[in-house]
Short mmCIF file of C-alpha atoms in Angstrom, two decimals:
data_model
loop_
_atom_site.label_atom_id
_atom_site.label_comp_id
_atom_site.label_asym_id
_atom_site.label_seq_id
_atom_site.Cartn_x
_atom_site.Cartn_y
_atom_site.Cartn_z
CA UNK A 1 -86.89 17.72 19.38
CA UNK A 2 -86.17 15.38 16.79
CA UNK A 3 -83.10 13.71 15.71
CA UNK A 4 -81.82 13.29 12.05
CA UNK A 5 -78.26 12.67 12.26
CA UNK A 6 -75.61 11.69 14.98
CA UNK A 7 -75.14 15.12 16.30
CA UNK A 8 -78.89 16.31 16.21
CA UNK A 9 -79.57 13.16 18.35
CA UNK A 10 -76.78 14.47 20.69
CA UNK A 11 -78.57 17.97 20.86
CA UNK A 12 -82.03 16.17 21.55
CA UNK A 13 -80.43 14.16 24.29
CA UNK A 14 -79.61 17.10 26.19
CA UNK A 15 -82.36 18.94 25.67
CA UNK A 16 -84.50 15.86 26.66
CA UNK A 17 -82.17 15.62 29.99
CA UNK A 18 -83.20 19.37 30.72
CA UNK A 19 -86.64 19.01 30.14
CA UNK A 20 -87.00 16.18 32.08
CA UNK A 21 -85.25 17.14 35.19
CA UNK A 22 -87.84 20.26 35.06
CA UNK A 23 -90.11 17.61 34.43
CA UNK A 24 -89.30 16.25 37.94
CA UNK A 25 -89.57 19.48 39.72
CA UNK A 26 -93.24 19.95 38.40
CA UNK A 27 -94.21 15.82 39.58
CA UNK A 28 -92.77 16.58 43.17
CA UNK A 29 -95.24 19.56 43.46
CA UNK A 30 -98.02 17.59 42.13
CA UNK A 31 -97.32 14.92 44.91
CA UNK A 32 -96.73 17.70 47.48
CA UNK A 33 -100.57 19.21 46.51
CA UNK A 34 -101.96 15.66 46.77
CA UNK A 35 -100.26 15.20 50.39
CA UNK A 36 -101.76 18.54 51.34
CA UNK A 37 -105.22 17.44 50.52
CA UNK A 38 -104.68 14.25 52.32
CA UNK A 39 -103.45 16.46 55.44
CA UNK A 40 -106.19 19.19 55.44
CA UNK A 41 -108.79 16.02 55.64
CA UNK A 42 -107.24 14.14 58.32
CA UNK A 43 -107.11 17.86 60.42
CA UNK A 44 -110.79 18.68 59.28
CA UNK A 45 -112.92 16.07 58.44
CA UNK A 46 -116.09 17.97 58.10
CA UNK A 47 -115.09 20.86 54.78
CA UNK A 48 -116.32 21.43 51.80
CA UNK A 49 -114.09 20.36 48.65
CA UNK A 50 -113.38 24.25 48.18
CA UNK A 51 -112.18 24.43 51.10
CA UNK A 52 -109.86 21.32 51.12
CA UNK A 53 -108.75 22.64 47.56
CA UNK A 54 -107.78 26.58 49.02
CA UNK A 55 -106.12 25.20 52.17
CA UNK A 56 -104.12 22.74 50.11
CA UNK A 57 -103.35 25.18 47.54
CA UNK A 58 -101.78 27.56 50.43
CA UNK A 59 -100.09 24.54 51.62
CA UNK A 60 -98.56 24.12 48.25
CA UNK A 61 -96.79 27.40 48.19
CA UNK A 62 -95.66 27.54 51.83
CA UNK A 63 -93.39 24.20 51.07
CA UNK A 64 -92.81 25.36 47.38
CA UNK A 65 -89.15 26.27 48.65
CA UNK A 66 -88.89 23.35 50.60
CA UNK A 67 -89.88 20.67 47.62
CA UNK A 68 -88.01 22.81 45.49
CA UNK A 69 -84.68 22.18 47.88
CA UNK A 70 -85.54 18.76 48.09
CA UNK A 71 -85.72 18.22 44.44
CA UNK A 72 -82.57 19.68 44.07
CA UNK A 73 -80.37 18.07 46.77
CA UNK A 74 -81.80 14.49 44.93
CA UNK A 75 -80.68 15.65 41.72
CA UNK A 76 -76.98 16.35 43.69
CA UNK A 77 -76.85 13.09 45.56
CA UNK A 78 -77.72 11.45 42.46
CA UNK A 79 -75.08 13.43 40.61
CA UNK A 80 -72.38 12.21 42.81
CA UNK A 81 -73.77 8.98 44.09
CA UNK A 82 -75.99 7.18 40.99
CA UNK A 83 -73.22 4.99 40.55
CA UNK A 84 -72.57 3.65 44.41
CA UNK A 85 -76.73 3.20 44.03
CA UNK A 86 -76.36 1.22 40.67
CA UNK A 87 -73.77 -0.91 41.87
CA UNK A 88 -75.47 -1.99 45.23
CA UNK A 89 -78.53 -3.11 43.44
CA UNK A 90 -76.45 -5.20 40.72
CA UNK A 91 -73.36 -5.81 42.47
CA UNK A 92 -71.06 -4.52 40.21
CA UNK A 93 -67.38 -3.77 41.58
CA UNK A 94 -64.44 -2.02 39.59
CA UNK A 95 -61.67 -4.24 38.37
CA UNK A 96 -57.53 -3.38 37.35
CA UNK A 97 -55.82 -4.59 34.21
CA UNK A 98 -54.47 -7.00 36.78
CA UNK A 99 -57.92 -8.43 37.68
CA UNK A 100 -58.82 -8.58 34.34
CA UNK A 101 -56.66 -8.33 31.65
CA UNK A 102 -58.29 -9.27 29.23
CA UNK A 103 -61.14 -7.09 29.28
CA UNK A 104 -58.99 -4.34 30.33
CA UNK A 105 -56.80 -4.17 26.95
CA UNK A 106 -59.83 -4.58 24.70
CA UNK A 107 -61.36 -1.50 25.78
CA UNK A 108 -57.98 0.64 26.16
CA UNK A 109 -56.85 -0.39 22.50
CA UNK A 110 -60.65 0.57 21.19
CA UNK A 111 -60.14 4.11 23.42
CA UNK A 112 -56.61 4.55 22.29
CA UNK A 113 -57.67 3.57 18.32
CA UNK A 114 -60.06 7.06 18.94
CA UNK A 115 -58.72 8.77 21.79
CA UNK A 116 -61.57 7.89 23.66
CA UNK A 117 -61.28 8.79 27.38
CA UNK A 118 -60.90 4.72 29.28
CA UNK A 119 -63.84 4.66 31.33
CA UNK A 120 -63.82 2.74 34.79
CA UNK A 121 -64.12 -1.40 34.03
CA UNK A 122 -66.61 -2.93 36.44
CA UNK A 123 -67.37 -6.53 36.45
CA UNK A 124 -70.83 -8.01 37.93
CA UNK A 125 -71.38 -11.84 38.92
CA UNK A 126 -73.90 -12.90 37.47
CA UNK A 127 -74.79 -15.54 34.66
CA UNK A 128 -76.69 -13.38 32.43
CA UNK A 129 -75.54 -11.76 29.39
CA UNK A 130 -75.55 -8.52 29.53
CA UNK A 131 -73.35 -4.65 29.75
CA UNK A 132 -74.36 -1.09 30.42
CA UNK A 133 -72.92 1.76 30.69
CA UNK A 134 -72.86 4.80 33.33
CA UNK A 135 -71.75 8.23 34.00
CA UNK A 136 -72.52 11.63 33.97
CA UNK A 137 -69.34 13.34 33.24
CA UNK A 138 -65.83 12.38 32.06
CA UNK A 139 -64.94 11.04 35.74
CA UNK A 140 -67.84 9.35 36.20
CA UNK A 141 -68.20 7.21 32.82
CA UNK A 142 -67.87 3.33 33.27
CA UNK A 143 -69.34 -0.26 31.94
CA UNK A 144 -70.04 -2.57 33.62
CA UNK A 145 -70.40 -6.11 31.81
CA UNK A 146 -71.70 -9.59 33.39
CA UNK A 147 -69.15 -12.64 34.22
CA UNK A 148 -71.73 -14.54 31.96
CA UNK A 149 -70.88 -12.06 28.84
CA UNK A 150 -66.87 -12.67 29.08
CA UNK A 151 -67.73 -16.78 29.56
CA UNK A 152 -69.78 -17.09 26.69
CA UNK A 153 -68.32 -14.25 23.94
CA UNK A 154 -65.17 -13.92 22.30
CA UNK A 155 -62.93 -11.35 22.14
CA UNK A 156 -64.17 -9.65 19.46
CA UNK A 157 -67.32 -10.16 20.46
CA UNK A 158 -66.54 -8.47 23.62
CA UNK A 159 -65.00 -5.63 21.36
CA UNK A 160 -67.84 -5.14 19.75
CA UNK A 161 -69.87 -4.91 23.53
CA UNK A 162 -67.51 -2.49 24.22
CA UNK A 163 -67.66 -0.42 21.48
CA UNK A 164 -71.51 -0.45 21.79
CA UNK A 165 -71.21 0.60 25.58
CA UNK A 166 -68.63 3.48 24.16
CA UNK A 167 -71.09 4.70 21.72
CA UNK A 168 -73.44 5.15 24.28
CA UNK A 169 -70.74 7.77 25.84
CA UNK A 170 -70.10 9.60 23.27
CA UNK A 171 -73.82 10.25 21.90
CA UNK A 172 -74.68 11.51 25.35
CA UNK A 173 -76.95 8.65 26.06
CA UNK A 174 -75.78 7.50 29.69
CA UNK A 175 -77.11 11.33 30.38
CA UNK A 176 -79.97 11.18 29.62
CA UNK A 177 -80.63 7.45 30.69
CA UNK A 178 -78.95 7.82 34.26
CA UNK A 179 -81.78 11.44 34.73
CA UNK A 180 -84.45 9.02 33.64
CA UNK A 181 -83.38 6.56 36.02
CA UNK A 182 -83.30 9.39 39.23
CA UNK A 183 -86.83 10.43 37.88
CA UNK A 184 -87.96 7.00 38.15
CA UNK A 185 -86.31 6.97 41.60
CA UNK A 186 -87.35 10.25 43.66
CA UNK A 187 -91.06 10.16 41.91
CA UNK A 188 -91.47 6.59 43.04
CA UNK A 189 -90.00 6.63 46.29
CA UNK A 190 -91.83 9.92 47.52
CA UNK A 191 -95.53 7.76 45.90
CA UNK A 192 -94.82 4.83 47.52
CA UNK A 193 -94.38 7.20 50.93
CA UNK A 194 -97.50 8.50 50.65
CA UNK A 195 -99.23 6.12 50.19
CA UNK A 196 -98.41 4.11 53.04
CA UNK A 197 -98.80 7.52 54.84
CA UNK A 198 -103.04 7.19 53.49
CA UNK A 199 -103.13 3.57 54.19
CA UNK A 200 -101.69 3.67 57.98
CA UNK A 201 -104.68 6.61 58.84
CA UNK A 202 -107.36 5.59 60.86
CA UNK A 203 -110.12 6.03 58.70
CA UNK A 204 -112.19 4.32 60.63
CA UNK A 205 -112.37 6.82 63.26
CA UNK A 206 -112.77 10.13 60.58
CA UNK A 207 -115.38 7.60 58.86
CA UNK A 208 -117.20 8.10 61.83
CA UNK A 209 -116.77 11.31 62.43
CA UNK A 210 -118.56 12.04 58.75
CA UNK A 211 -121.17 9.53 60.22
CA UNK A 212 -121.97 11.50 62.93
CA UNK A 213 -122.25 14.84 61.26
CA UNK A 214 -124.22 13.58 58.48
CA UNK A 215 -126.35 11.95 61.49
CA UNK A 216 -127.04 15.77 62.62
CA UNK A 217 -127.94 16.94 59.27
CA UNK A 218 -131.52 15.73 59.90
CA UNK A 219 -131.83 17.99 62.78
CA UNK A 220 -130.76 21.35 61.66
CA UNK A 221 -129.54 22.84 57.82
CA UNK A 222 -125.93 23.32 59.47
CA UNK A 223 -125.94 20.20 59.65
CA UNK A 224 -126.53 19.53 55.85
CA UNK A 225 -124.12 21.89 55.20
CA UNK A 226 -121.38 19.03 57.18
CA UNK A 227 -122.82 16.45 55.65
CA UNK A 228 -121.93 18.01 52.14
CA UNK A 229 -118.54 18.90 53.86
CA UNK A 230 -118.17 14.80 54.77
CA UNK A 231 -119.02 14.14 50.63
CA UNK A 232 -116.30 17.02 49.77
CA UNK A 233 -113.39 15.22 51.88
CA UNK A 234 -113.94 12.09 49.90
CA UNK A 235 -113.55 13.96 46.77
CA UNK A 236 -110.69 15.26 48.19
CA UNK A 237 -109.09 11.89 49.00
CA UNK A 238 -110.29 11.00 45.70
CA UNK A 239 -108.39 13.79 44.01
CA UNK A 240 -105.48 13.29 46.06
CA UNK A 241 -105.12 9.29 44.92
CA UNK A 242 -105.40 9.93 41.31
CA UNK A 243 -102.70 12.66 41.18
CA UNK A 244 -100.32 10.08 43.08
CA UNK A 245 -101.00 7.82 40.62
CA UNK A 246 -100.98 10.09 37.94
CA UNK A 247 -97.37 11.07 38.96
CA UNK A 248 -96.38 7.54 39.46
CA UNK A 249 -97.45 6.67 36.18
CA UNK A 250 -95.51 9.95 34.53
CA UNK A 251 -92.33 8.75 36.34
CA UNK A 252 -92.72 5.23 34.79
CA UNK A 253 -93.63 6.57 31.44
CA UNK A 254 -90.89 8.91 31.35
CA UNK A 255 -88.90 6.18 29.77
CA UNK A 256 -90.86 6.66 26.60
CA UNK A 257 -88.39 10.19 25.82
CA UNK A 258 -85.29 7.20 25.29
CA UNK A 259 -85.49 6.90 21.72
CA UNK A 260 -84.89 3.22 20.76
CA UNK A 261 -82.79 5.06 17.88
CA UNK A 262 -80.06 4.91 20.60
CA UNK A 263 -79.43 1.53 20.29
CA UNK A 264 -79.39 0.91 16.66
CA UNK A 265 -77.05 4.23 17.09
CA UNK A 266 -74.75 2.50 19.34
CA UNK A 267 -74.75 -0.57 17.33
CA UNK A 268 -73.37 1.02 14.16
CA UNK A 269 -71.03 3.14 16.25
CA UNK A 270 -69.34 -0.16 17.35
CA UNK A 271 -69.27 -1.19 13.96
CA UNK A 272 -67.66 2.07 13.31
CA UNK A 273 -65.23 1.52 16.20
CA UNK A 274 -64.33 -2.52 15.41
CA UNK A 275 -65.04 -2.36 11.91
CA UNK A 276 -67.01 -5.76 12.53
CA UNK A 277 -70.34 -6.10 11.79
CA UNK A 278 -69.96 -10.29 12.42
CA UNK A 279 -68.94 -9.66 15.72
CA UNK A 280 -71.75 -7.47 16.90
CA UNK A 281 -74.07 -9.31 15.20
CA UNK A 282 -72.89 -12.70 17.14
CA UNK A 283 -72.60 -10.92 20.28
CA UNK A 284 -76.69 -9.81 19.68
CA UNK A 285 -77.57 -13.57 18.93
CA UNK A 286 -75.50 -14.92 21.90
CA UNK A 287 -77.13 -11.94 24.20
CA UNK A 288 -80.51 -12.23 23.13
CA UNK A 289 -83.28 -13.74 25.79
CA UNK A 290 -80.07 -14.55 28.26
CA UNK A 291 -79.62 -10.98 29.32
CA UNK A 292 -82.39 -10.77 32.34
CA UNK A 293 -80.39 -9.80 35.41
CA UNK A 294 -81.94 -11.10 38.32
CA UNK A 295 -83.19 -8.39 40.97
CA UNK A 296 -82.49 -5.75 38.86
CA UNK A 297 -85.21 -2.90 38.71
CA UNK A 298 -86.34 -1.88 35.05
CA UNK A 299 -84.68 1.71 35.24
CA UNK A 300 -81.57 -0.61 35.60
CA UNK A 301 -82.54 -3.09 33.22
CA UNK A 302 -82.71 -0.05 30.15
CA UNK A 303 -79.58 0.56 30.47
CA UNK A 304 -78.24 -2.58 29.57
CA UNK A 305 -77.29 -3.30 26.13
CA UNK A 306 -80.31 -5.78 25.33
CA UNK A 307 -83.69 -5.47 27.68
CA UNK A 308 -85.48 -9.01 27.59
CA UNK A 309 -88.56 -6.90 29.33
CA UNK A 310 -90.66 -5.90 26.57
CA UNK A 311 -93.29 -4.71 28.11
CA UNK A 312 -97.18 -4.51 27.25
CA UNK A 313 -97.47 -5.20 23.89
CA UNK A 314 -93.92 -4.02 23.02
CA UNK A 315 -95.42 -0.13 23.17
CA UNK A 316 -93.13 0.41 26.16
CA UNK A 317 -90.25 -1.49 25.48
CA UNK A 318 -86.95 0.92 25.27
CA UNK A 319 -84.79 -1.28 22.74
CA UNK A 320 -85.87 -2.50 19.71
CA UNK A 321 -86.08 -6.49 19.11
CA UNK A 322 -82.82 -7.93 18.50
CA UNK A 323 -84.13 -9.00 15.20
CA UNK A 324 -84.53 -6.08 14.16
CA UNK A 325 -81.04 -4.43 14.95
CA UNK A 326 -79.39 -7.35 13.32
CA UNK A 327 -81.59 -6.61 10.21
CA UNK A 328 -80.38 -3.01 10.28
CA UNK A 329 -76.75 -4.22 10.55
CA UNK A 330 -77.05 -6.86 7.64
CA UNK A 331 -78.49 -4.13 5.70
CA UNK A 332 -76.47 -1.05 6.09
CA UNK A 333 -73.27 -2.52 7.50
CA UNK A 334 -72.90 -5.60 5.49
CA UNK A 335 -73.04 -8.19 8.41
CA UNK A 336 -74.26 -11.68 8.30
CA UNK A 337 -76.58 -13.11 10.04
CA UNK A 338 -76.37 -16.52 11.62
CA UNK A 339 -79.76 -16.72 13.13
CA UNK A 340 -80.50 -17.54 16.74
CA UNK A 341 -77.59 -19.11 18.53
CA UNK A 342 -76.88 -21.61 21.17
CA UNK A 343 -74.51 -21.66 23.46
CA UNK A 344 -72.26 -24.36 25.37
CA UNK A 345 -74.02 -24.50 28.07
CA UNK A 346 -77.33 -24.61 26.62
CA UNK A 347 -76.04 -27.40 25.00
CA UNK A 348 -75.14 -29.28 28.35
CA UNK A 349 -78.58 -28.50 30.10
CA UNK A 350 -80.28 -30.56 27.23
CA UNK A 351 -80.59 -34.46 27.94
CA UNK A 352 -78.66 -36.66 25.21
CA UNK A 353 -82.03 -38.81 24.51
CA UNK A 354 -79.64 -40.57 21.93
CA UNK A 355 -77.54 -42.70 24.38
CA UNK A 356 -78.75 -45.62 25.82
CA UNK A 357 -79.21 -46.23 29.39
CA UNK A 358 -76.59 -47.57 31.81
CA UNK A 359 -78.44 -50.60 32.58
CA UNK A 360 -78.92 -50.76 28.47
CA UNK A 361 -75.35 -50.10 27.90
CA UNK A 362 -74.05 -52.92 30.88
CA UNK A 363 -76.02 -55.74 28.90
CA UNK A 364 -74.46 -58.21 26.26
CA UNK A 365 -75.44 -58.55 23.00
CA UNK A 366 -77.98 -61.77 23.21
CA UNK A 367 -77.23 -64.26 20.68
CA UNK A 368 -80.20 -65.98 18.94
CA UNK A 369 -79.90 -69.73 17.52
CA UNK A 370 -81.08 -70.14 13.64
CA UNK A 371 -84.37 -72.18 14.37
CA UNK A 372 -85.28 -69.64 17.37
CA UNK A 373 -88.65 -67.88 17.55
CA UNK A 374 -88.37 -64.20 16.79
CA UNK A 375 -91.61 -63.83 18.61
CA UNK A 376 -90.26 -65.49 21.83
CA UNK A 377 -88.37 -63.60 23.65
CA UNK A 378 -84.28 -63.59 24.30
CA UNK A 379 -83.24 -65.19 26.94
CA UNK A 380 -79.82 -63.77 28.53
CA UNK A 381 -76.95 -66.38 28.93
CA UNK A 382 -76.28 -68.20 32.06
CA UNK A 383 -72.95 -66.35 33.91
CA UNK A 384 -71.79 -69.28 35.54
CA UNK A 385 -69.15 -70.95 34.52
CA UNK A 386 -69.00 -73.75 32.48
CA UNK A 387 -72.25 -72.96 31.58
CA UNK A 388 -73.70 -72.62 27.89
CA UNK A 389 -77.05 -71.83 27.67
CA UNK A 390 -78.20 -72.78 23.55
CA UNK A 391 -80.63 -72.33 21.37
CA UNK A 392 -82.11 -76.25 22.34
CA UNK A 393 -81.55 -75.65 25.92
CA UNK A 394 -78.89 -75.61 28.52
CA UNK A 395 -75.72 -77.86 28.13
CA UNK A 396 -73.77 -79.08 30.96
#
């Protein structure tokens, strides 16, 4: 569904939400068919690939109502309990208009200015540069910014954060961001499971049991027929591998339906909301390449306003360049750009090599006599006292 104008891209966002939580009904079945295959080969190792194929196929729809329940009591826990999950993997905790006052009256004057519902104010340790914003319903909305971003920005930078973060709300984007996020999450965790389900079997043991019967195939046509049986259950594990992986890769990949539209969305809407195009554009400069937040997973990571992890090639990379989006506000809201920024403490990591040394700066000036040899060097003067070292030698 594509998006034209700010309220066909809030249409598209929901119907891109929709589509993908059906989207991660229909992966959970593929991984349930692959775990069936894996199942009917460890129970018998001797089958033909049809038959590893029928079995798992009845398999399939015996626990259809059972994935399909599990599926859906994700989706709820997620629902009520993304947020706790979020905040335990980047540490974010909520914070009063006592705590922070500062932060707290910026947003509530830019909510108040639109009669914007305040969302809840989290605030994360860390020394990156960085805010995103959560929620999947009125009570549930919040952003969360870095103590890095309120060190290093003003306050009208920090507006302008804000108002980026709110722009996100209001177009529907945290949706549709937080789904892709419990995609990523249930698809993953249920391939990784597997997996070390196939890797902790003995196949050693079912190797040799396939050893064995192809053994007997040279004795009777039975025995062929096992021996084909042992080359179907391969296939079978085979099959069962690349459908994981194929699922794995779908739930990774599902990031590609968040449009990178979003952000350049969210950065005019904060123009729209400060009525600063400066200020966002700073903010971008002082946010770009300092916005990595350690430990972080990637789901986490594209929600954040600026997402230093590109990816291969930039073909998977879910925000456009920060060049770019400052290009777009220069050109259509009038902004200037002042290039690539450094901060204070960028300043204070680089080494002055323009002083001089300590042991440079403790020494006297050395005075040269008129007839002395430029060539030869200085000699420093004697410290004792009543001593005078010249240019013709020392006087006493």
């Amino acid at each position: 569904m594509a998006a034209y104008g700010l309220y066909t891209h809030i249409a598209s966002n929901k119907f891109r939400s929709m589509l993908m939580l059906a989207g991660l009904f229909l992966l959970i079945y593929v991984l349930v068919f692959a775990g069936a295959l894996v199942a009917e080969v460890v129970l018998n190792g001797g089958a033909s690939l049809n038959y590893y194929l029928t079995r798992a196929s009845r398999d399939l729809i015996a626990a259809f109502p059972y994935a399909t329940i599990i599926a859906a009591l994700w989706i709820v826990i997620a629902y009520f309990f993304h947020q706790n999950m979020i905040d335990a993997v980047t540490g974010g905790a909520s914070v009063t208009r006592q705590q922070q006052p500062r932060l707290y009256n910026l947003l509530e004057n830019l909510c108040i200015s639109r009669g914007i519902p305040m969302p809840k104010l989290k605030v994360m340790d860390s020394p990156a540069l960085n805010a995103f914003a959560t929620g999947l319903n009125r009570r549930q909305y919040s952003i969360t910014v870095t103590s890095g971003l309120l060190q290093a920005l003003n306050d009208q930078e920090i507006e302008a954060v804000l108002g980026h973060e709110l722009t996100h709300i209001r177009n529907g984007d945290v949706q549709l961001m937080v789904v892709a996020v419990i995609i990523a999450g249930v698809v993953g965790f249920f391939g990784e499971l597997f997996f070390r389900m196939f890797t902790n079997l003995s196949w050693n043991s079912s190797g040799r049991d396939w050893s064995s019967s192809s053994s007997s195939s040279s004795s009777s046509s039975s025995s062929s027929d096992r021996g084909k049986g042992g080359g179907g259950a391969i296939i079978a594990i085979i099959i069962a591998v690349v459908l994981i992986l194929l699922a794995w890769l779908l739930s990774q990949v599902v990031k590609l339906a968040l449009s990178r539209s979003r952000e350049l969305l969210a950065d005019a809407g904060s123009v729209e909301l400060t009525k600063n195009p400066d200020a966002m554009i700073t903010a971008l400069r002082k946010i770009e390449n300092r916005g990595e937040l350690p430990g972080a997973t990637s789901a986490v990571m594209e929600l954040c306003v600026d997402n230093p992890r590109e990816g291969f090639a930039d073909l998977f990379a879910t925000h456009p360049s920060v060049d770019a989006r400052v290009k777009a506000l220069v050109q259509f809201a009038g902004g200037r750009d002042p290039g690539p920024l450094a901060l204070p403490s960028d300043m204070a990591a680089e080494p002055d090599e323009s002083k001089e040394s300590p042991t440079e700066q403790l020494q006297p000036p050395v005075p040269r006599g008129l007839w002395s040899d430029a060539s030869e060097p200085a000699r420093v003067p004697d410290a004792r006292p009543g001593c005078l070292d010249g240019p013709w030698g020392p006087h006493r």
